[in-house]
PDB file of N, CA and C in Angstrom:
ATOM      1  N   UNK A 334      15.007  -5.615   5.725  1.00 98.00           N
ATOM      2  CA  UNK A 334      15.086  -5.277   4.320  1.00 98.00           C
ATOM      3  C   UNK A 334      13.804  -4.539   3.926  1.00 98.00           C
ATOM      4  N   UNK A 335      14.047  -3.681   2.912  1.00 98.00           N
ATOM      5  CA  UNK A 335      12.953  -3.304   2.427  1.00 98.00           C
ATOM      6  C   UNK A 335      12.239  -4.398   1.544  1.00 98.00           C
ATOM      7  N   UNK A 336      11.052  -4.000   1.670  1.00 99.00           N
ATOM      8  CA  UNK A 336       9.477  -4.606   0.269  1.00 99.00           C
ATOM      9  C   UNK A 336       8.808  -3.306  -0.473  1.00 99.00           C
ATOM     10  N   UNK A 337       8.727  -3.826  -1.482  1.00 99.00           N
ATOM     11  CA  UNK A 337       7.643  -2.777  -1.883  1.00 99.00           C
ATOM     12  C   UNK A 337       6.395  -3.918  -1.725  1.00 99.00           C
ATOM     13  N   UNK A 338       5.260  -3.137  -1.710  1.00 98.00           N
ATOM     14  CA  UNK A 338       3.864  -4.002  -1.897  1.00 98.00           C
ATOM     15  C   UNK A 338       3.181  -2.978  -2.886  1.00 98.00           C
ATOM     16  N   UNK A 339       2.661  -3.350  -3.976  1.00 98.00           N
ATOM     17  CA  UNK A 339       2.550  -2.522  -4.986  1.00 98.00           C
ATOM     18  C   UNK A 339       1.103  -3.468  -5.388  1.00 98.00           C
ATOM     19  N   UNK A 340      -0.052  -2.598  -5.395  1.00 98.00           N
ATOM     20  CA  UNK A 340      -1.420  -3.075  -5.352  1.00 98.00           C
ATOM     21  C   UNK A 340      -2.273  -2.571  -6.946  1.00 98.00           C
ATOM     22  N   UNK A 341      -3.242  -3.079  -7.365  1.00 98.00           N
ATOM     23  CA  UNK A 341      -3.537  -2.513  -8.598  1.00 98.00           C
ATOM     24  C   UNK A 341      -5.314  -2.893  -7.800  1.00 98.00           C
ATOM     25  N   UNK A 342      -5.838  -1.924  -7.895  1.00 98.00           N
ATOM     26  CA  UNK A 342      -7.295  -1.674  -7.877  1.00 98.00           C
ATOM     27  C   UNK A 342      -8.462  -2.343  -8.770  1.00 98.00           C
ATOM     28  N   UNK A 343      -9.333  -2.508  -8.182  1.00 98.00           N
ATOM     29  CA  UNK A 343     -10.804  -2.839  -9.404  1.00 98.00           C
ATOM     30  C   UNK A 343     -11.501  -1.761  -9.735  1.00 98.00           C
ATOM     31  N   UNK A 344     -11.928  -2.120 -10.383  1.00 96.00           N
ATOM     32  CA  UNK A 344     -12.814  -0.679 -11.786  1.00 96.00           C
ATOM     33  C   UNK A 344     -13.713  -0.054 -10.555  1.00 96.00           C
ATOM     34  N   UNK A 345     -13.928   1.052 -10.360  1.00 95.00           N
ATOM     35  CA  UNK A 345     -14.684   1.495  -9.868  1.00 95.00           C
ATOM     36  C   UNK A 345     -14.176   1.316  -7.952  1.00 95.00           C
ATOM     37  N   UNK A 346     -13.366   1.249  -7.732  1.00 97.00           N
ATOM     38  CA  UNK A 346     -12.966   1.090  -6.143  1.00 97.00           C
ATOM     39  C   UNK A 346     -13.053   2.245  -5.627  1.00 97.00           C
ATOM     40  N   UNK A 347     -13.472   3.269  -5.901  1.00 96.00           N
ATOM     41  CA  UNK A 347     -13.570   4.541  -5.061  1.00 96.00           C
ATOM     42  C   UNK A 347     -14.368   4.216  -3.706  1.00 96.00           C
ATOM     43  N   UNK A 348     -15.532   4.197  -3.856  1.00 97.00           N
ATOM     44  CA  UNK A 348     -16.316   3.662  -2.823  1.00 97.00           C
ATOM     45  C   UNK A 348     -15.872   2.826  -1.518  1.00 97.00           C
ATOM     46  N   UNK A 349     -15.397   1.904  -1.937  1.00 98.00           N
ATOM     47  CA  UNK A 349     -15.060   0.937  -1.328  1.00 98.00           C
ATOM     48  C   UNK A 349     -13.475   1.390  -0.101  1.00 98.00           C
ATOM     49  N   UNK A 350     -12.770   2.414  -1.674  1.00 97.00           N
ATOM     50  CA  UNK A 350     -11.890   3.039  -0.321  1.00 97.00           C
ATOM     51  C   UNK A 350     -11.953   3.913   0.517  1.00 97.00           C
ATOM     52  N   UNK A 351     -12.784   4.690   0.302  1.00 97.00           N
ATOM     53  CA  UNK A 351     -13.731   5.687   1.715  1.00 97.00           C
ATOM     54  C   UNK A 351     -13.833   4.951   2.749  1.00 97.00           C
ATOM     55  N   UNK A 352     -14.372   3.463   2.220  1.00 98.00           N
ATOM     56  CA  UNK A 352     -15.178   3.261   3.521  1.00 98.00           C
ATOM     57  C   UNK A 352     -14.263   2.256   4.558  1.00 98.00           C
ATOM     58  N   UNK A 353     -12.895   2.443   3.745  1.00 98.00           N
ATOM     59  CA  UNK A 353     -11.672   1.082   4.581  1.00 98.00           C
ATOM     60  C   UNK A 353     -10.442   1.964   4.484  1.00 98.00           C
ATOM     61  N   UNK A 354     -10.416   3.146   4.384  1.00 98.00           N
ATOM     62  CA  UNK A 354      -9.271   4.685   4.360  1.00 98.00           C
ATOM     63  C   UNK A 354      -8.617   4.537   5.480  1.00 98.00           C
ATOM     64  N   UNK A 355      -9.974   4.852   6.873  1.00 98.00           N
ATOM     65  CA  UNK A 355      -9.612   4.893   8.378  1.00 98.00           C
ATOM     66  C   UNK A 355      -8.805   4.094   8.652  1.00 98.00           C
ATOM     67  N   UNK A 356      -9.358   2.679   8.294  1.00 98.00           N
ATOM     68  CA  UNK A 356      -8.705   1.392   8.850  1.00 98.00           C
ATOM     69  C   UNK A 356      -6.955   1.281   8.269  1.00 98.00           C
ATOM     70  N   UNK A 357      -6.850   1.216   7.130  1.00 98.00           N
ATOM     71  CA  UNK A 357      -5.897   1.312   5.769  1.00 98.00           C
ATOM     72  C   UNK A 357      -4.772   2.150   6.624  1.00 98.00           C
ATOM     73  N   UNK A 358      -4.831   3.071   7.147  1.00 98.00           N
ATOM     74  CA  UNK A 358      -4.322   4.450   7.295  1.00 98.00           C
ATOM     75  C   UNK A 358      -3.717   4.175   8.723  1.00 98.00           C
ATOM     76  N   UNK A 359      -4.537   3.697   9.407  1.00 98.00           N
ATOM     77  CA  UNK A 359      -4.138   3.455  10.577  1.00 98.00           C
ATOM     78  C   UNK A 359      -2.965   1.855  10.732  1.00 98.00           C
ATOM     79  N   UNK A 360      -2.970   1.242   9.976  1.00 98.00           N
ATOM     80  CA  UNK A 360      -2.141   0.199   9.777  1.00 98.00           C
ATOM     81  C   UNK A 360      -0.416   0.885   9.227  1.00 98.00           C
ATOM     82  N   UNK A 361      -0.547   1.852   8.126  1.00 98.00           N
ATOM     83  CA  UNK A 361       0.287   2.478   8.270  1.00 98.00           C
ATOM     84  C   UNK A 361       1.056   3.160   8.514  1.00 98.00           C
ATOM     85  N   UNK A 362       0.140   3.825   9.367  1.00 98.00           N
ATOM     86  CA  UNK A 362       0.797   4.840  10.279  1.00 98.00           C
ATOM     87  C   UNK A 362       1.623   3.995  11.530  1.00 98.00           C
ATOM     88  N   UNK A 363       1.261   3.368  11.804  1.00 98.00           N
ATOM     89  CA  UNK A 363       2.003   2.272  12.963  1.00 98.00           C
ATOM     90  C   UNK A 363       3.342   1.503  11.779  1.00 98.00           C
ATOM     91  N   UNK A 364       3.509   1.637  10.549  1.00 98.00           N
ATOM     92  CA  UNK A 364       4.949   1.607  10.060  1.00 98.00           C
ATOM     93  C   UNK A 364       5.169   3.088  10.205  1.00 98.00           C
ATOM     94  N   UNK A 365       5.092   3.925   9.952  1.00 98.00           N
ATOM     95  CA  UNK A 365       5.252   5.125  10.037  1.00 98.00           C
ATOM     96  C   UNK A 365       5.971   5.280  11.843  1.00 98.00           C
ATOM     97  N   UNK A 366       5.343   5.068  12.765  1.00 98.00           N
ATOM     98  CA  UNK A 366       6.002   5.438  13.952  1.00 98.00           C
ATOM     99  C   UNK A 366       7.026   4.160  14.625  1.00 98.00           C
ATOM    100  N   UNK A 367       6.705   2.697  13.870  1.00 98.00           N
ATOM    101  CA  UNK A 367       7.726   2.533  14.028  1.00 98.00           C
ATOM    102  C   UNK A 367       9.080   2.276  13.669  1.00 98.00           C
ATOM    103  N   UNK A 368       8.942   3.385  12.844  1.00 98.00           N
ATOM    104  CA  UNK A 368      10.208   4.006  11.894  1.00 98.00           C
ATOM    105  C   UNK A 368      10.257   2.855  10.631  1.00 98.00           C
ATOM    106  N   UNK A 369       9.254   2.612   9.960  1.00 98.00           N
ATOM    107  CA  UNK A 369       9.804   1.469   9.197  1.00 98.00           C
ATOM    108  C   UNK A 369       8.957   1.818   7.453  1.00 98.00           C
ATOM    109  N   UNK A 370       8.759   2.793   7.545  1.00 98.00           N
ATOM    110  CA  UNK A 370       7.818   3.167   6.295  1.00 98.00           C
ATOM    111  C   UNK A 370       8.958   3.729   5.467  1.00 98.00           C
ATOM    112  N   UNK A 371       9.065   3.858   4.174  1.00 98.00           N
ATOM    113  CA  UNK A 371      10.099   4.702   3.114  1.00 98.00           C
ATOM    114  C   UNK A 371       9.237   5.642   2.716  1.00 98.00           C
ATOM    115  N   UNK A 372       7.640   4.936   2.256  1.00 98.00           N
ATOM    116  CA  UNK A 372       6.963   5.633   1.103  1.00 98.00           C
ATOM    117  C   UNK A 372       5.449   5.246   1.069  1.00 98.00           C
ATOM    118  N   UNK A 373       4.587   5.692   0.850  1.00 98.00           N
ATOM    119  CA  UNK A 373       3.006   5.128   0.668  1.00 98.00           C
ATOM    120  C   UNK A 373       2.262   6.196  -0.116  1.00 98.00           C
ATOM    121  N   UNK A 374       1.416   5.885  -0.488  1.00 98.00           N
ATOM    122  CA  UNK A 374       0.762   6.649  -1.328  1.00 98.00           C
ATOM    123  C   UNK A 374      -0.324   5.727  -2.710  1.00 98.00           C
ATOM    124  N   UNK A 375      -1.193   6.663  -3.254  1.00 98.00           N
ATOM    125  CA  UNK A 375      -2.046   5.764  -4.340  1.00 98.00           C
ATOM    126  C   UNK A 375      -1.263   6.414  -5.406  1.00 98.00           C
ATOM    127  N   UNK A 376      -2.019   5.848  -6.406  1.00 98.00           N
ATOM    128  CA  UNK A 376      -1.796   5.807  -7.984  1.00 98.00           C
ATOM    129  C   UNK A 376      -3.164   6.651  -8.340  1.00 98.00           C
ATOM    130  N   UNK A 377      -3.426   7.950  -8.627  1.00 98.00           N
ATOM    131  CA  UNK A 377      -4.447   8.809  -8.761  1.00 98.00           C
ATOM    132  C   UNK A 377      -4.579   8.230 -10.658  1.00 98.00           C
ATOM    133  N   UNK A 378      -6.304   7.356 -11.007  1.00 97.00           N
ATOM    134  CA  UNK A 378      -6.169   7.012 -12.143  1.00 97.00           C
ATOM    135  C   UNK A 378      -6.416   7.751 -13.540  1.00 97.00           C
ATOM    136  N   UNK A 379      -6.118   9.378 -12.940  1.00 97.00           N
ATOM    137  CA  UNK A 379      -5.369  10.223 -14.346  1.00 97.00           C
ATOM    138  C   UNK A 379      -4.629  11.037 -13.915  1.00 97.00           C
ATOM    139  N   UNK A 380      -3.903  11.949 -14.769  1.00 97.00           N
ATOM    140  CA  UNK A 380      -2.776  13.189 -14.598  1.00 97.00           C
ATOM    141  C   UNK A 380      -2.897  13.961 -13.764  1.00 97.00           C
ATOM    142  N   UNK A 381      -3.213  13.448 -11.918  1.00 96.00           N
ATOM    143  CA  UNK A 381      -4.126  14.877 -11.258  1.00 96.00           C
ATOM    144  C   UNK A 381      -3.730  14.425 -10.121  1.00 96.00           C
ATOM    145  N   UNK A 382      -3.614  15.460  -8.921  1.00 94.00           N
ATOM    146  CA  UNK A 382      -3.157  14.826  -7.456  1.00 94.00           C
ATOM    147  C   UNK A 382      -4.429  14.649  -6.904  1.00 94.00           C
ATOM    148  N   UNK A 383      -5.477  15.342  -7.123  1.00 94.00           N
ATOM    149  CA  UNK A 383      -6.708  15.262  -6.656  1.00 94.00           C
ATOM    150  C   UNK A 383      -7.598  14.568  -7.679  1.00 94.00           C
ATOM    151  N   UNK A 384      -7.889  12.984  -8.617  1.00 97.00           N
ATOM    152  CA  UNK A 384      -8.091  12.612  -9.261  1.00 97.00           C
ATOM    153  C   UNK A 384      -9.882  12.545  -9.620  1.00 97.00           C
ATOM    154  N   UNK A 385     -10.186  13.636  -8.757  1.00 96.00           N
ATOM    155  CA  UNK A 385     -12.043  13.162  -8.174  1.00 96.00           C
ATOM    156  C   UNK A 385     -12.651  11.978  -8.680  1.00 96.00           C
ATOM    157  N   UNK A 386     -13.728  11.776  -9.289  1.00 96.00           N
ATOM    158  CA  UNK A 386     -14.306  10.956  -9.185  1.00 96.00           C
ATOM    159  C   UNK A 386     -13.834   9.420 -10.704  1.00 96.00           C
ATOM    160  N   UNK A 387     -12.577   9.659 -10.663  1.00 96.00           N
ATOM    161  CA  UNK A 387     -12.391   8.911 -11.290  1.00 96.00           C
ATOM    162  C   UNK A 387     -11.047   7.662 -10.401  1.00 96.00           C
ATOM    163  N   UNK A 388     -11.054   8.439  -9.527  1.00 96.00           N
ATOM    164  CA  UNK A 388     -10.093   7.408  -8.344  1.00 96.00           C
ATOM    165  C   UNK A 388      -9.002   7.112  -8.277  1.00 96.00           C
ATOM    166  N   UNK A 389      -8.184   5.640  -7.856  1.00 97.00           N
ATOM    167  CA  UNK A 389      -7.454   5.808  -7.814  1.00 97.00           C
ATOM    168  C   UNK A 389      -7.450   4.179  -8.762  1.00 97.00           C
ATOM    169  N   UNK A 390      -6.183   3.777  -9.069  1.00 98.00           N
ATOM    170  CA  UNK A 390      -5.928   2.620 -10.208  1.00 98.00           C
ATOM    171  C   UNK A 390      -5.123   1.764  -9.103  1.00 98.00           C
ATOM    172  N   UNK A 391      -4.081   1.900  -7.812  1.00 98.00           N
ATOM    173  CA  UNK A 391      -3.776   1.143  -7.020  1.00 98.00           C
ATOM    174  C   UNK A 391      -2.622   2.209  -6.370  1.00 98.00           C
ATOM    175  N   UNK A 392      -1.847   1.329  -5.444  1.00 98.00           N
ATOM    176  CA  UNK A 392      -1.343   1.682  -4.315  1.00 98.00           C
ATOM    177  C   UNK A 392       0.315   1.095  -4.096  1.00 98.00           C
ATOM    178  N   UNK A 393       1.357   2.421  -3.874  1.00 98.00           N
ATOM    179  CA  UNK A 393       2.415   1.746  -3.541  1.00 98.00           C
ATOM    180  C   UNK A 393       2.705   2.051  -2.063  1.00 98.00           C
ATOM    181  N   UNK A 394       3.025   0.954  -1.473  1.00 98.00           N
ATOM    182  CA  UNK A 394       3.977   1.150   0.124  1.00 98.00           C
ATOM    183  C   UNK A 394       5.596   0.504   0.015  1.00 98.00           C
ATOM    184  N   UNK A 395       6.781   1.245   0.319  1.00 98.00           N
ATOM    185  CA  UNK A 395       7.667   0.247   0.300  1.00 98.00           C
ATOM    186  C   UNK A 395       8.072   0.440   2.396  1.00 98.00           C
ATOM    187  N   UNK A 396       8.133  -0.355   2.602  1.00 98.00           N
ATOM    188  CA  UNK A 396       8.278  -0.388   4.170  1.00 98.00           C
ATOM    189  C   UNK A 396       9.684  -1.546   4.276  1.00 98.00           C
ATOM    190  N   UNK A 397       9.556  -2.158   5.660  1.00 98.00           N
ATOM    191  CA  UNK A 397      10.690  -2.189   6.291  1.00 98.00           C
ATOM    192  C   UNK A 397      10.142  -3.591   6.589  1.00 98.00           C
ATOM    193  N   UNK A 398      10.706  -4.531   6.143  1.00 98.00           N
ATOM    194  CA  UNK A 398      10.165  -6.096   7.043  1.00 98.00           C
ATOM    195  C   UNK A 398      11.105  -7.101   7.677  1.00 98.00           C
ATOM    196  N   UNK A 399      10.777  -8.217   8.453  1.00 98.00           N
ATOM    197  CA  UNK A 399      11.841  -9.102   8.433  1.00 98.00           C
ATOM    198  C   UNK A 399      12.577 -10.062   7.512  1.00 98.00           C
ATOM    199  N   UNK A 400      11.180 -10.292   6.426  1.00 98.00           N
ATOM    200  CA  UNK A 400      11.378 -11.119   5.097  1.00 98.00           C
ATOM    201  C   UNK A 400      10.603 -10.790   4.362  1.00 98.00           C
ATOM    202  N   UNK A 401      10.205 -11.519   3.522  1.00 98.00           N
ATOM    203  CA  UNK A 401       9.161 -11.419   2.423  1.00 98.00           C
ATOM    204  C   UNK A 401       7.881 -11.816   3.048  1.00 98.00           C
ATOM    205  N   UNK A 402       8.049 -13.236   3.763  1.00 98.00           N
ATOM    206  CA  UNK A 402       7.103 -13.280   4.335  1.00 98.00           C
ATOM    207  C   UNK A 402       5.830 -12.812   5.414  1.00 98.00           C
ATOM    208  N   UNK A 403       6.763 -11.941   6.137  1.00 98.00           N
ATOM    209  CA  UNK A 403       6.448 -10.942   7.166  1.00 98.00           C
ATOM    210  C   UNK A 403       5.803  -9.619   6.032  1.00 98.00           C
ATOM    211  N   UNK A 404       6.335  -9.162   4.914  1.00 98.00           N
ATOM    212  CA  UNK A 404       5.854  -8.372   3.992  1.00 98.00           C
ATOM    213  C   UNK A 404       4.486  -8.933   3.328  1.00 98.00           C
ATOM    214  N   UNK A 405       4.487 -10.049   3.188  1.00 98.00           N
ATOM    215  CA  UNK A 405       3.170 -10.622   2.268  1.00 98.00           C
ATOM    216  C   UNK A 405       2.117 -10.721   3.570  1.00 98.00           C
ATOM    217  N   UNK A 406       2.581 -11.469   4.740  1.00 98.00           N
ATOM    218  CA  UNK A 406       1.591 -11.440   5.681  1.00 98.00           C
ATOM    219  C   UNK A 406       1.267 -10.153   5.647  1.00 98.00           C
ATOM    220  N   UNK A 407       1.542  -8.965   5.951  1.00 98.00           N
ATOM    221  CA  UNK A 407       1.509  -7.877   5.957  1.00 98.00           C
ATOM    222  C   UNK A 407       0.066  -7.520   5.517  1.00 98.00           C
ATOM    223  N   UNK A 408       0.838  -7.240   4.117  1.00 98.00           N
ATOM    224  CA  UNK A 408      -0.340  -7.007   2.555  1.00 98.00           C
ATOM    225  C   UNK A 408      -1.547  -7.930   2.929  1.00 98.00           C
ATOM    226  N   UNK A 409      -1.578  -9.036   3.110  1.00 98.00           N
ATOM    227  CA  UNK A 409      -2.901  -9.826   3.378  1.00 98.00           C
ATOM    228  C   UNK A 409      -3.733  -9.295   3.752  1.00 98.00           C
ATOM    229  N   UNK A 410      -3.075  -8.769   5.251  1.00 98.00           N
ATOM    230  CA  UNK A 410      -4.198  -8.493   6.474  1.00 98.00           C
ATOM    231  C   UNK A 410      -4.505  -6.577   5.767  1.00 98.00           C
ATOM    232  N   UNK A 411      -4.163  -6.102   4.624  1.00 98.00           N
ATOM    233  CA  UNK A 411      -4.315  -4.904   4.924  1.00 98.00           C
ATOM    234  C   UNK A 411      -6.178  -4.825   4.078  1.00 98.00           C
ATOM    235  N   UNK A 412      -7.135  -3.972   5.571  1.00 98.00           N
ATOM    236  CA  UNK A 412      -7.976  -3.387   5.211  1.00 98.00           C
ATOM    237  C   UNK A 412      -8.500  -3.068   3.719  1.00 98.00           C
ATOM    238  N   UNK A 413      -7.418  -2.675   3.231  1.00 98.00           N
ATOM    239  CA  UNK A 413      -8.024  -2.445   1.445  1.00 98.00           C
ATOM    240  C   UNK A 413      -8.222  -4.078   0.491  1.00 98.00           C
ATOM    241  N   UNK A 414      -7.720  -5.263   0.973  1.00 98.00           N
ATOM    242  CA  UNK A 414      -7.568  -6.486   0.745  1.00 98.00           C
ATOM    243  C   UNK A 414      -8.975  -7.177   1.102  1.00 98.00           C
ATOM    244  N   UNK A 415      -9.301  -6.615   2.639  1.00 96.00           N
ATOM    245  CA  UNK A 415     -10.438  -7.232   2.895  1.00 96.00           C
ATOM    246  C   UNK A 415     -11.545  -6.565   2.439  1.00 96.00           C
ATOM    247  N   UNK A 416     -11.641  -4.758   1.693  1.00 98.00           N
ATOM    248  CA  UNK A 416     -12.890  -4.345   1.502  1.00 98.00           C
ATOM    249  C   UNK A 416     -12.894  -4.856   0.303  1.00 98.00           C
ATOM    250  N   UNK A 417     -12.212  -5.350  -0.571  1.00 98.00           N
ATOM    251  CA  UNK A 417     -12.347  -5.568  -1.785  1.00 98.00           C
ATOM    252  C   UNK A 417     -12.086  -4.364  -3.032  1.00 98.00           C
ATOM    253  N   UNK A 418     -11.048  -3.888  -2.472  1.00 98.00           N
ATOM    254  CA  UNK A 418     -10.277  -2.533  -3.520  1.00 98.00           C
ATOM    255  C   UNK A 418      -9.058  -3.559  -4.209  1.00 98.00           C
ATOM    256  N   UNK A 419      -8.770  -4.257  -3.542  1.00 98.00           N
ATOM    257  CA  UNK A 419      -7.907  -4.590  -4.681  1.00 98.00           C
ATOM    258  C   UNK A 419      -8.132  -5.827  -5.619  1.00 98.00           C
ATOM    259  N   UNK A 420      -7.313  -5.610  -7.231  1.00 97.00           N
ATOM    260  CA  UNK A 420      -7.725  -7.014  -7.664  1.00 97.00           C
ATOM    261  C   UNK A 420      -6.387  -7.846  -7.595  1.00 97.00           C
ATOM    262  N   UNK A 421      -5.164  -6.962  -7.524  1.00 98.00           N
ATOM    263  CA  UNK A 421      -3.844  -7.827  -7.257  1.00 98.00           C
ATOM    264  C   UNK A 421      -2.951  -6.838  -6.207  1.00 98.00           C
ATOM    265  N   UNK A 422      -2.277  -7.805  -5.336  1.00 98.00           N
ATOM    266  CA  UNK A 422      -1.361  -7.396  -4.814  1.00 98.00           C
ATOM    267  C   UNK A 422       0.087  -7.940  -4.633  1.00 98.00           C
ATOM    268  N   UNK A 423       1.445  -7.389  -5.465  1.00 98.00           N
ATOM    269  CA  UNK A 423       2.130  -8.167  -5.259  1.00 98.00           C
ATOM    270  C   UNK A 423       3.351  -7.774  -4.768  1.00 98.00           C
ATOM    271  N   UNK A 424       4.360  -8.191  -3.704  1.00 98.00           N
ATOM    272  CA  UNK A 424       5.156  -7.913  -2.819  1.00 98.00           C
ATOM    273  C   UNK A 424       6.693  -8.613  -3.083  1.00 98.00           C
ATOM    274  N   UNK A 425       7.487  -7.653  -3.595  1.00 98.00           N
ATOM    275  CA  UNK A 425       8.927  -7.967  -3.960  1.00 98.00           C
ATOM    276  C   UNK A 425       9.778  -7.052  -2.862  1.00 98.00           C
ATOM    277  N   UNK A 426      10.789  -7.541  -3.139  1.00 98.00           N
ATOM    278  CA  UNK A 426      11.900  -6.850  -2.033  1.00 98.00           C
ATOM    279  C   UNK A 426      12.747  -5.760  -2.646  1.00 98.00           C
ATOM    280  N   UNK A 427      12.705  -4.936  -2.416  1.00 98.00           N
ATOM    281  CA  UNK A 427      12.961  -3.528  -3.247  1.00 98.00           C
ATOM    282  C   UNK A 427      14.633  -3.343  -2.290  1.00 98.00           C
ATOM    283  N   UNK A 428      15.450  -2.271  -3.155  1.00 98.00           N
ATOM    284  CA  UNK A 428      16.833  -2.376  -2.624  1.00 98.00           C
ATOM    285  C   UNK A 428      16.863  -0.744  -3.020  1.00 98.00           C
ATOM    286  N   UNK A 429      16.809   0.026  -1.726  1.00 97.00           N
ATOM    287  CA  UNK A 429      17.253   1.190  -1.985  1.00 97.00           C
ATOM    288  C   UNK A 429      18.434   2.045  -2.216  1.00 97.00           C
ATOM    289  N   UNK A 430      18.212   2.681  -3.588  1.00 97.00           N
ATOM    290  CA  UNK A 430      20.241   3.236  -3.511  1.00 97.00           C
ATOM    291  C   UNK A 430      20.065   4.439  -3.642  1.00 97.00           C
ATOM    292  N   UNK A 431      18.963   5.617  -4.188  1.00 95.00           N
ATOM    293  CA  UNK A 431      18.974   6.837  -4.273  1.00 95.00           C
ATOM    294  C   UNK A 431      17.989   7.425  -3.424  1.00 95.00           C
ATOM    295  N   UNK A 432      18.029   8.379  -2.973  1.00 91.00           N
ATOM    296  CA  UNK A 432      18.726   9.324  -2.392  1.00 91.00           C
ATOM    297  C   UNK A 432      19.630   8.661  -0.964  1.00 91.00           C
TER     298      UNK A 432
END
């Protein structure tokens, strides 16, 4: 089933995600090859794809899991959790119907 894991950032997390990007990136990309990613991407925190120095506000992934639980373990272990970018992360089971 799908999850979304849908993350909301702390004031000022720019920093912090530079320096846990590599790590972050590389966790997803391994949903990515093994075919299990829908979607990932941040939340740029104004009207801009390139948001500079005002960052990002948080983060959606919806991927592919065995349960919820396998989805929340997931989110735990992810790099942006342990640098301290996020202040919430929370993981529901999303049901895709469009496209």
């Amino acid at each position: 089933m799908w999850y979304a894991i849908m993350s909301q950032d702390v004031e000022d997390s720019l920093d912090k995600r530079a320096s846990a990007r590599p790590d972050h990136l590389t966790r997803v990309n391994e949903l990515v090859e093994e075919g299990r990613l829908l979607v990932a991407g941040p939340h740029p925190a104004v009207d801009a794809t390139e948001p500079g120095p005002a960052g990002f506000s948080g983060s959606l992934i919806i991927a592919e899991f065995e349960s919820l639980e396998a989805a929340q373990a997931w989110a735990d272990e992810d790099p942006y959790v342990k640098a301290g970018v996020y202040s919430n992360v929370t993981v529901k089971p999303f049901k895709k119907v469009l496209p």
